[in-house]
CSV table of C-alpha atoms in Angstrom, one decimal:
chain,number,residue,atom,x,y,z
L,1,ASP,CA,-7.5,-2.6,-17.8
L,2,VAL,CA,-4.4,-3.7,-16.0
L,3,LYS,CA,-4.9,-5.4,-12.8
L,4,VAL,CA,-3.7,-7.5,-9.9
L,5,THR,CA,-6.0,-10.4,-9.1
L,6,GLN,CA,-6.2,-12.2,-5.8
L,7,SER,CA,-7.8,-15.6,-6.0
L,8,SER,CA,-10.1,-15.3,-3.0
L,9,ARG,CA,-12.0,-12.4,-1.5
L,10,TYR,CA,-12.8,-14.3,1.7
L,11,LEU,CA,-11.3,-17.4,3.3
L,12,VAL,CA,-12.0,-19.1,6.6
L,13,LYS,CA,-9.4,-21.6,7.8
L,14,ARG,CA,-8.7,-23.6,10.9
L,15,THR,CA,-5.8,-23.2,13.2
L,16,GLY,CA,-2.8,-25.3,12.0
L,17,GLU,CA,-3.9,-25.5,8.4
L,18,LYS,CA,-1.5,-24.7,5.6
L,19,VAL,CA,-3.0,-21.7,3.7
L,20,PHE,CA,-2.1,-20.5,0.2
L,21,LEU,CA,-3.0,-17.1,-1.0
L,22,GLU,CA,-2.5,-16.5,-4.7
L,23,CYS,CA,-1.9,-13.3,-6.6
L,24,VAL,CA,-1.6,-12.8,-10.4
L,25,GLN,CA,-0.7,-9.6,-12.2
L,26,ASP,CA,-1.0,-9.0,-16.0
L,27,MET,CA,1.2,-5.9,-16.3
L,28,ASP,CA,4.6,-7.6,-16.7
L,29,HIS,CA,5.7,-6.0,-13.5
L,30,GLU,CA,9.0,-7.1,-12.0
L,31,ASN,CA,8.2,-6.4,-8.4
L,32,MET,CA,5.5,-8.1,-6.3
L,33,PHE,CA,4.6,-7.6,-2.7
L,34,TRP,CA,2.4,-9.1,0.1
L,35,TYR,CA,1.1,-6.8,2.8
L,36,ARG,CA,-1.3,-7.4,5.6
L,37,GLN,CA,-3.6,-4.6,6.7
L,38,ASP,CA,-4.9,-4.4,10.2
L,39,PRO,CA,-7.0,-1.5,11.8
L,40,GLY,CA,-4.7,1.1,13.3
L,41,LEU,CA,-1.5,-0.6,12.0
L,42,GLY,CA,-1.8,0.4,8.4
L,43,LEU,CA,-0.1,-1.7,5.8
L,44,ARG,CA,2.8,-4.0,6.9
L,45,LEU,CA,5.1,-5.6,4.4
L,46,ILE,CA,5.4,-9.4,4.7
L,47,TYR,CA,7.5,-10.4,1.8
L,48,PHE,CA,8.4,-9.0,-1.6
L,49,SER,CA,10.1,-10.2,-4.8
L,50,TYR,CA,12.1,-8.4,-7.4
L,51,ASP,CA,12.2,-11.2,-9.9
L,52,VAL,CA,11.2,-14.8,-10.5
L,53,LYS,CA,12.5,-17.1,-7.8
L,54,MET,CA,13.7,-14.2,-5.8
L,55,LYS,CA,12.2,-13.2,-2.4
L,56,GLU,CA,13.1,-10.8,0.3
L,57,LYS,CA,11.7,-10.6,3.9
L,58,GLY,CA,9.7,-7.6,4.7
L,59,ASP,CA,8.9,-6.2,8.2
L,60,ILE,CA,6.8,-9.1,9.5
L,61,PRO,CA,7.8,-12.4,7.7
L,62,GLU,CA,7.4,-14.7,10.7
L,63,GLY,CA,4.9,-17.5,10.1
L,64,TYR,CA,4.8,-16.8,6.3
L,65,SER,CA,6.7,-17.9,3.2
L,66,VAL,CA,6.3,-17.0,-0.5
L,67,SER,CA,6.8,-18.5,-3.9
L,68,ARG,CA,7.4,-16.9,-7.2
L,69,GLU,CA,7.9,-19.5,-9.9
L,70,LYS,CA,6.5,-17.3,-12.7
L,71,LYS,CA,6.8,-13.6,-13.2
L,72,GLU,CA,3.1,-12.9,-13.0
L,73,ARG,CA,2.3,-15.0,-10.0
L,74,PHE,CA,3.3,-14.5,-6.3
L,75,SER,CA,2.0,-16.8,-3.7
L,76,LEU,CA,1.8,-16.3,0.1
L,77,ILE,CA,1.9,-19.3,2.3
L,78,LEU,CA,0.9,-19.6,5.9
L,79,GLU,CA,2.7,-22.7,7.0
L,80,SER,CA,0.5,-23.3,10.0
L,81,ALA,CA,-2.3,-20.8,10.3
L,82,SER,CA,-2.8,-19.2,13.7
L,83,THR,CA,-5.6,-16.9,14.9
L,84,ASN,CA,-3.2,-13.9,15.0
L,85,GLN,CA,-2.9,-14.2,11.3
L,86,THR,CA,-6.5,-13.2,10.8
L,87,SER,CA,-6.2,-10.1,8.7
L,88,MET,CA,-6.8,-8.5,5.3
L,89,TYR,CA,-4.0,-9.6,2.9
L,90,LEU,CA,-3.1,-7.3,0.0
L,91,CYS,CA,-1.0,-8.2,-3.0
L,92,ALA,CA,0.7,-5.4,-5.0
L,93,SER,CA,3.0,-5.1,-8.0
L,94,SER,CA,5.1,-2.4,-9.4
L,95,LEU,CA,7.5,-1.7,-12.2
L,96,GLY,CA,11.1,-2.6,-11.6
L,97,GLU,CA,14.1,-0.3,-11.5
L,98,GLY,CA,14.8,-0.9,-15.2
L,99,GLN,CA,11.2,-0.4,-16.2
L,100,ASN,CA,9.8,3.0,-16.8
L,101,ALA,CA,8.9,5.9,-14.7
L,102,ASN,CA,5.6,5.0,-13.0
L,103,TYR,CA,6.6,4.2,-9.5
L,104,GLY,CA,3.3,3.5,-7.9
L,105,TYR,CA,2.0,0.2,-6.7
L,106,THR,CA,-1.1,-1.5,-8.2
L,107,PHE,CA,-2.9,-3.4,-5.5
L,108,GLY,CA,-5.3,-6.3,-5.6
L,109,SER,CA,-8.7,-6.1,-3.9
L,110,GLY,CA,-7.5,-8.1,-1.0
L,111,THR,CA,-8.2,-11.4,0.7
L,112,ARG,CA,-9.9,-11.3,4.1
L,113,LEU,CA,-8.6,-14.3,6.0
L,114,THR,CA,-10.2,-15.5,9.2
L,115,VAL,CA,-8.4,-18.2,11.1
L,116,VAL,CA,-10.6,-20.0,13.7
W,1,GLN,CA,13.8,6.4,10.8
W,2,GLN,CA,11.8,4.3,8.3
W,3,GLN,CA,8.5,5.4,9.9
W,4,VAL,CA,5.9,7.7,8.3
W,5,LYS,CA,3.5,9.3,10.8
W,6,GLN,CA,0.0,10.3,9.7
W,7,SER,CA,-2.7,12.3,11.3
W,8,PRO,CA,-5.5,12.4,12.0
W,9,GLN,CA,-6.6,8.8,12.4
W,10,SER,CA,-10.1,9.8,11.4
W,11,LEU,CA,-11.7,12.9,9.9
W,12,ILE,CA,-15.3,14.0,9.4
W,13,VAL,CA,-16.0,16.8,7.0
W,14,GLN,CA,-19.2,18.4,5.7
W,15,LYS,CA,-19.8,18.2,2.0
W,16,GLY,CA,-18.1,21.1,0.3
W,17,GLY,CA,-15.5,21.5,3.0
W,18,ILE,CA,-11.8,21.0,2.9
W,19,SER,CA,-10.2,17.8,4.1
W,20,ILE,CA,-6.6,18.0,5.3
W,21,ILE,CA,-4.5,15.0,6.1
W,22,ASN,CA,-0.9,15.4,7.4
W,23,CYS,CA,2.2,13.1,7.2
W,24,ALA,CA,5.7,13.4,8.5
W,25,TYR,CA,8.8,11.4,7.9
W,26,GLU,CA,12.3,11.2,9.3
W,27,ASN,CA,14.4,9.6,6.7
W,28,THR,CA,15.8,12.4,4.4
W,29,ALA,CA,16.6,9.8,1.8
W,30,PHE,CA,12.9,9.6,0.9
W,31,ASP,CA,12.2,11.4,-2.3
W,32,TYR,CA,9.0,10.1,-3.6
W,33,PHE,CA,5.7,10.7,-1.7
W,34,PRO,CA,2.5,9.1,-3.0
W,35,TRP,CA,-1.0,9.1,-1.5
W,36,TYR,CA,-3.3,6.1,-1.8
W,37,GLN,CA,-7.0,6.0,-1.6
W,38,GLN,CA,-8.8,2.9,-0.4
W,39,PHE,CA,-12.6,2.3,-0.6
W,40,PRO,CA,-14.2,-0.4,1.5
W,41,GLY,CA,-13.6,-3.8,0.0
W,42,LYS,CA,-11.0,-2.6,-2.4
W,43,GLY,CA,-7.3,-2.4,-2.5
W,44,PRO,CA,-5.6,1.0,-2.2
W,45,ALA,CA,-5.2,2.9,-5.4
W,46,LEU,CA,-2.6,5.6,-6.3
W,47,LEU,CA,-4.2,9.0,-6.0
W,48,ILE,CA,-1.5,11.5,-6.4
W,49,ALA,CA,2.3,11.7,-5.8
W,50,ILE,CA,5.0,14.3,-5.5
W,51,ARG,CA,8.7,14.6,-5.7
W,52,PRO,CA,10.5,17.1,-3.4
W,53,ASP,CA,11.7,19.3,-6.2
W,54,VAL,CA,8.3,21.0,-6.0
W,55,SER,CA,6.3,22.3,-3.0
W,56,GLU,CA,2.9,21.6,-4.4
W,57,LYS,CA,1.1,19.4,-6.9
W,58,LYS,CA,-2.5,19.7,-7.8
W,59,GLU,CA,-4.7,17.2,-9.6
W,60,GLY,CA,-8.4,18.3,-9.8
W,61,ARG,CA,-9.6,18.7,-6.2
W,62,PHE,CA,-6.6,17.0,-4.7
W,63,THR,CA,-3.5,18.9,-3.8
W,64,ILE,CA,-0.3,17.7,-2.1
W,65,SER,CA,1.7,20.3,-0.2
W,66,PHE,CA,5.3,19.4,0.6
W,67,ASN,CA,7.6,21.1,3.1
W,68,LYS,CA,11.1,19.6,2.7
W,69,SER,CA,12.7,21.4,5.6
W,70,ALA,CA,10.0,20.3,8.0
W,71,LYS,CA,9.9,16.8,6.5
W,72,GLN,CA,6.2,17.0,6.2
W,73,PHE,CA,3.6,16.7,3.4
W,74,SER,CA,-0.1,16.9,3.4
W,75,LEU,CA,-3.1,16.0,1.2
W,76,HIS,CA,-5.8,18.7,0.7
W,77,ILE,CA,-9.2,17.7,-0.7
W,78,MET,CA,-11.1,20.7,-1.8
W,79,ASP,CA,-14.9,20.8,-2.1
W,80,SER,CA,-15.0,17.4,-0.4
W,81,GLN,CA,-17.8,15.1,-1.6
W,82,PRO,CA,-19.4,12.0,0.0
W,83,GLY,CA,-17.8,9.9,-2.8
W,84,ASP,CA,-14.4,10.9,-1.3
W,85,SER,CA,-15.2,8.9,1.9
W,86,ALA,CA,-12.4,6.4,2.0
W,87,THR,CA,-9.2,5.6,3.9
W,88,TYR,CA,-6.2,7.6,2.8
W,89,PHE,CA,-2.6,6.4,3.2
W,90,CYS,CA,0.5,8.5,2.7
W,91,ALA,CA,3.7,6.8,1.8
W,92,ALA,CA,7.3,7.5,1.1
W,93,SER,CA,10.0,5.8,-1.0
W,94,MET,CA,13.6,6.2,-2.0
W,95,PHE,CA,15.5,5.0,-5.0
W,96,PRO,CA,15.1,2.4,-6.4
W,97,TYR,CA,11.5,3.3,-6.5
W,98,GLY,CA,8.6,0.9,-6.6
W,99,GLN,CA,10.4,-1.4,-4.2
W,100,ASN,CA,10.4,0.0,-0.8
W,101,PHE,CA,7.4,2.1,0.1
W,102,VAL,CA,6.8,2.9,3.8
W,103,PHE,CA,3.1,3.6,4.5
W,104,GLY,CA,1.5,5.7,7.1
W,105,PRO,CA,-1.2,4.1,9.3
W,106,GLY,CA,-4.1,5.6,7.3
W,107,THR,CA,-6.8,8.2,7.8
W,108,ARG,CA,-10.5,7.3,7.6
W,109,LEU,CA,-12.3,10.2,5.9
W,110,SER,CA,-16.1,10.5,6.1
W,111,VAL,CA,-17.7,13.3,4.2
W,112,LEU,CA,-21.2,14.0,5.3
W,113,PRO,CA,-23.9,14.9,2.8
C-alpha cells in the first residue's frame, strides 16, 4: 500500500526552538507539498517541491523553510517556532507532469504541532 | 481569482438522507475538480474527481455535479451513513495537474444514526 509517512503524530516544542518535520513517500512521486490545516481556514500551502533540491514558496512561507535532498523525503523546518505556528501540518505528494494520469494528492496523516 | 468557496461550513444529516456540499470558483482556467474526505486524525484522501467535459460523475453513493457556466460544482452523498461523518474539501486545479491545487475551507459532515 502506497503511502506518505510523517515522522511524528504529535509534537510539543518551546517558542524559539528550531523544529524539523519529516515526510517520506514511497511512490516515486516527483511533487511534494507541505500544508498547514487550521479550523475555518482549510488547507494552506506552505512550500512545495517539483524535484530534488527544488523548492517553491506557497501561500504562507513566512517563518518556514524546506529541504529536499532526496526524491522521497521532504522536510519542513520552523527556524524559530512561535505560538502562531501551532497547527496541524500535512505533507502530500503527487505524480509530476511527466508521470501518468492520476492527478490526486496522497496525504500523510499529519503532525499536530503545539508551540508553547 | 484563485479562491475556491465552499458551503456549508457544517452539515448535519439523518442516516439515509442526502448530503449536499457546494463549491464555487472564479478562475476559468481550473479544469480538474477533486473532492477529498478527511476523517479525524487522518490526512485527506481523494474521494472522487471530475473534469469539466462532463456534467456529472458518480461513484457508488457519491456524485459530483458540475455546472461550468455557473462555475460551481457540488458533492452529493446519497443514503448518507454515520461512517460518512468526516470533513470534506473541494479543490480545483489547472494544468500542470498535481502541482497547484486550491482547496476550499472544508465542510464538517455529521450523519446521525
